[in-house]
Short mmCIF file of C-alpha atoms in Angstrom, two decimals:
data_model
loop_
_atom_site.label_atom_id
_atom_site.label_comp_id
_atom_site.label_asym_id
_atom_site.label_seq_id
_atom_site.Cartn_x
_atom_site.Cartn_y
_atom_site.Cartn_z
CA MET A 1 118.82 71.15 125.47
CA THR A 2 116.14 73.04 127.14
CA GLY A 3 115.35 76.70 127.11
CA LYS A 4 112.64 79.30 127.03
CA GLY A 5 109.74 78.39 124.81
CA ALA A 6 109.67 74.71 125.73
CA SER A 7 106.07 74.47 124.49
CA ASN A 8 107.43 74.90 120.97
CA LEU A 9 109.46 71.68 120.97
CA PRO A 10 107.32 70.03 118.25
CA ARG A 11 107.96 73.03 115.97
CA ARG A 12 111.70 72.81 116.59
CA SER A 13 111.72 69.12 115.73
CA LEU A 14 109.81 69.78 112.53
CA LEU A 15 112.39 72.35 111.42
CA LEU A 16 114.92 69.57 111.07
CA ALA A 17 112.37 67.05 109.85
CA ALA A 18 111.52 69.32 106.94
CA ALA A 19 115.07 69.06 105.69
CA SER A 20 115.24 65.28 105.76
CA GLY A 21 111.80 63.78 106.01
CA ALA A 22 113.42 61.56 108.64
CA LEU A 23 114.11 63.63 111.75
CA GLY A 24 111.26 64.26 114.14
CA ALA A 25 110.70 64.36 117.88
CA CYS A 26 113.02 61.96 119.63
CA GLN A 27 111.71 58.77 121.15
CA PRO A 28 111.14 58.91 124.92
CA PHE A 29 114.45 58.20 126.65
CA GLY A 30 114.80 54.76 128.14
CA THR A 31 112.29 52.88 125.98
CA ASP A 32 114.90 50.83 124.10
CA TYR A 33 118.29 50.42 125.72
CA GLY A 34 119.57 48.26 122.89
CA THR A 35 118.88 51.03 120.40
CA LEU A 36 120.45 53.59 122.74
CA LYS A 37 123.62 51.48 123.02
CA THR A 38 123.79 51.31 119.23
CA ALA A 39 123.18 55.06 118.99
CA LEU A 40 126.08 55.74 121.34
CA ALA A 41 128.39 53.48 119.38
CA VAL A 42 127.40 55.01 116.04
CA GLY A 43 127.25 58.56 117.35
CA PHE A 44 130.80 59.01 118.52
CA GLY A 45 132.22 56.81 115.82
CA LEU A 46 132.03 60.04 113.79
CA GLU A 47 134.79 61.89 115.62
CA ASP A 48 137.01 62.02 112.53
CA ALA A 49 134.29 63.30 110.19
CA PRO A 50 134.53 66.98 109.19
CA ARG A 51 130.75 67.33 109.56
CA ILE A 52 127.93 65.04 110.63
CA THR A 53 125.64 64.32 107.70
CA LEU A 54 121.86 64.37 107.62
CA GLU A 55 121.78 60.61 107.12
CA GLN A 56 124.02 59.98 110.13
CA ALA A 57 121.91 62.21 112.36
CA ALA A 58 118.68 60.61 111.13
CA ALA A 59 120.00 57.15 112.05
CA VAL A 60 120.04 58.04 115.77
CA PRO A 61 116.47 58.09 117.17
CA TYR A 62 117.36 59.94 120.36
CA ALA A 63 117.97 63.55 121.27
CA SER A 64 121.47 64.36 120.04
CA VAL A 65 123.96 67.16 119.48
CA ALA A 66 126.95 67.66 117.21
CA PHE A 67 130.08 68.25 119.24
CA GLN A 68 133.41 69.73 118.13
CA ILE A 69 136.54 70.87 119.97
CA GLY A 70 138.42 73.60 118.16
CA SER A 71 139.07 72.58 114.54
CA SER A 72 138.72 68.83 115.15
CA GLY A 73 136.14 66.72 113.33
CA GLU A 74 132.59 66.53 114.63
CA GLY A 75 131.28 63.84 116.92
CA MET A 76 127.78 63.14 118.12
CA LEU A 77 126.61 63.00 121.72
CA VAL A 78 123.33 61.35 122.72
CA LEU A 79 121.10 62.43 125.61
CA ALA A 80 121.65 59.87 128.37
CA SER A 81 119.69 61.39 131.26
CA ALA A 82 117.94 64.50 132.52
CA ASN A 83 117.98 65.84 136.07
CA GLY A 84 115.77 68.90 136.15
CA GLN A 85 117.38 71.40 133.77
CA ASP A 86 120.66 69.49 133.68
CA LEU A 87 121.02 67.27 130.61
CA LEU A 88 123.77 64.66 130.41
CA TRP A 89 125.06 63.99 126.88
CA THR A 90 127.44 61.08 126.38
CA SER A 91 129.22 58.82 123.92
CA ALA A 92 130.48 55.27 123.70
CA GLN A 93 133.97 56.70 124.23
CA ARG A 94 133.01 57.75 127.80
CA LEU A 95 133.08 61.39 126.89
CA ALA A 96 130.30 63.36 128.56
CA ILE A 97 129.07 66.91 128.98
CA THR A 98 126.32 68.31 131.15
CA THR A 99 124.34 71.27 129.84
CA ARG A 100 121.93 73.54 131.66
CA ASN A 101 119.68 75.53 129.33
CA GLY A 102 122.35 75.01 126.67
CA ARG A 103 125.31 76.14 128.78
CA ILE A 104 128.05 73.57 129.41
CA VAL A 105 128.33 73.31 133.20
CA ALA A 106 130.52 70.17 133.48
CA THR A 107 132.54 67.81 131.31
CA ALA A 108 134.20 64.42 131.67
CA GLY A 109 136.52 62.38 129.52
CA LEU A 110 138.20 65.33 127.76
CA GLN A 111 141.90 66.11 127.96
CA TRP A 112 141.00 68.99 130.30
CA ASN A 113 137.69 69.13 132.15
CA LEU A 114 135.29 71.51 133.84
CA THR A 115 134.24 69.87 137.09
CA SER A 116 131.35 72.10 138.15
CA THR A 117 129.68 75.49 137.67
CA VAL A 118 127.87 77.56 140.30
CA PHE A 119 126.29 80.92 139.47
CA ALA A 120 126.38 83.86 141.86
CA GLN A 121 123.40 85.36 140.02
CA ALA A 122 120.79 83.86 137.70
CA ASP A 123 122.32 82.72 134.42
CA PRO A 124 120.82 84.75 131.54
CA LEU A 125 120.63 81.52 129.54
CA GLN A 126 118.17 80.28 132.14
CA THR A 127 116.13 83.47 132.41
CA GLY A 128 115.88 83.99 128.64
CA ILE A 129 118.69 86.03 127.04
CA LEU A 130 116.51 86.71 124.00
CA ASN A 131 114.22 89.02 125.97
CA GLU A 132 116.49 90.53 128.60
CA ILE A 133 120.24 91.00 128.57
CA PRO A 134 121.71 92.15 131.91
CA ALA A 135 123.66 95.40 131.88
CA SER A 136 126.04 94.29 134.62
CA ALA A 137 128.43 91.35 134.75
CA ILE A 138 127.17 87.90 135.72
CA ASP A 139 129.58 85.93 137.92
CA ARG A 140 130.02 82.18 138.18
CA LEU A 141 132.41 79.94 140.14
CA LEU A 142 134.18 77.12 138.31
CA ASP A 143 135.99 74.07 139.66
CA PHE A 144 138.84 72.43 137.74
CA ASN A 145 139.90 69.24 139.52
CA ASP A 146 142.60 68.43 136.98
CA VAL A 147 144.59 71.58 137.81
CA LYS A 148 143.51 71.74 141.47
CA ARG A 149 141.78 75.09 141.15
CA TYR A 150 138.42 75.61 142.82
CA ALA A 151 135.80 78.36 143.06
CA VAL A 152 137.53 80.25 140.25
CA ARG A 153 135.46 83.36 139.53
CA VAL A 154 134.53 84.20 135.94
CA SER A 155 132.60 87.37 135.03
CA GLY A 156 130.58 87.55 131.84
CA HIS A 157 129.08 90.54 129.99
CA PHE A 158 126.34 89.76 127.46
CA GLU A 159 125.79 91.61 124.19
CA ARG A 160 123.14 91.17 121.52
CA HIS A 161 124.77 91.13 118.07
CA GLY A 162 121.65 91.07 115.91
CA ASP A 163 119.80 88.66 113.65
CA GLU A 164 121.68 85.87 111.90
CA THR A 165 120.66 82.83 109.91
CA THR A 166 122.35 79.66 111.12
CA THR A 167 122.17 76.36 109.26
CA ILE A 168 122.02 72.92 110.88
CA LEU A 169 121.74 69.83 108.66
CA GLY A 170 120.53 71.99 105.79
CA SER A 171 117.78 73.72 107.79
CA LYS A 172 118.08 77.50 107.92
CA LEU A 173 117.10 78.87 111.31
CA ASP A 174 116.27 82.49 112.14
CA THR A 175 118.38 83.26 115.18
CA ILE A 176 119.84 86.09 117.22
CA ARG A 177 123.55 85.90 118.01
CA ILE A 178 124.40 86.65 121.62
CA VAL A 179 128.02 87.19 122.69
CA GLU A 180 129.28 86.69 126.24
CA ASN A 181 132.64 88.37 126.92
CA CYS A 182 134.27 86.63 129.86
CA TYR A 183 137.23 87.36 132.12
CA CYS A 184 138.84 85.38 134.92
CA SER A 185 141.36 87.46 136.87
CA ASP A 186 142.61 84.48 138.91
CA LEU A 187 143.87 82.72 135.77
CA ASP A 188 144.35 85.79 133.56
CA TRP A 189 141.92 84.10 131.17
CA ARG A 190 139.86 86.02 128.64
CA PHE A 191 137.45 84.32 126.27
CA GLN A 192 134.24 84.84 124.34
CA ASN A 193 131.20 82.56 124.21
CA GLN A 194 128.68 82.83 121.40
CA TYR A 195 125.06 81.68 121.36
CA TRP A 196 122.60 81.43 118.47
CA VAL A 197 119.07 81.49 119.89
CA ASP A 198 115.81 81.05 118.00
CA ARG A 199 114.39 84.48 117.24
CA GLU A 200 110.84 83.28 117.97
CA THR A 201 111.20 80.88 120.89
CA GLY A 202 114.57 81.67 122.50
CA PHE A 203 115.69 78.04 122.10
CA LEU A 204 119.48 77.72 121.94
CA TRP A 205 120.29 75.94 118.69
CA ARG A 206 124.02 76.45 118.49
CA SER A 207 126.86 77.71 120.66
CA GLU A 208 130.63 78.07 120.95
CA GLN A 209 131.80 77.89 124.56
CA SER A 210 135.12 77.87 126.38
CA VAL A 211 135.08 75.62 129.44
CA HIS A 212 138.76 75.32 130.43
CA PRO A 213 141.79 77.62 129.99
CA ASN A 214 143.79 74.71 128.51
CA LEU A 215 141.12 73.55 126.06
CA ALA A 216 140.01 74.93 122.69
CA PRO A 217 136.40 76.22 122.50
CA ILE A 218 133.64 73.63 122.21
CA SER A 219 131.01 74.01 119.47
CA ILE A 220 127.60 72.41 119.96
CA SER A 221 124.71 72.22 117.47
CA VAL A 222 121.39 70.62 118.36
CA LEU A 223 120.60 67.88 115.85
CA ARG A 224 117.50 66.43 117.48
CA PRO A 225 116.01 68.33 120.44
CA PRO A 226 114.63 66.55 123.49
CA GLY A 227 110.90 66.10 123.08
#
């Protein structure tokens, strides 16, 4: 995932490497398709595991995230492609999500899917929510092909909830927890997204996001950042 403070990617990789001695900056995408195919097969073979282990994460040499829906076991998604700020994460099970600066903007292969996201104003995740939280609501338009609803407006209010330490694969990270309170009047849908951003760089390490009114929240933790 990308975010403010991209020049600090080596530092972010070393945070996880310090815990294992094995995790570092990911290999450049596309250099070894055989290894990538293996990574995809291994990565989402973990969907029944309560938590991805350090050894499992270290075995995948590509940018990857832990992925969980509601209280289900964790799976791993591997970075398949990048198109500007949009990152496509996928699995051998043909499950895929697209993130933009850490926000999930589209999904595929889930029971219920978010087809697309368009912002009416700049997304605070893109502009750097660590440094500036908008006082007014930020609107976005969502498409849900599976329920035939399009341009559904969601308004989100952001709040800074203070410093928190979050742990990923044994590494303790100094973060700020940001809460986004969301409401969709068209679907009478209220939900809350949470983001844990690096206190120094603004990089989004972990999040819990709702992407569909019929789906439990999705939790994402960055295991190996893009480098």
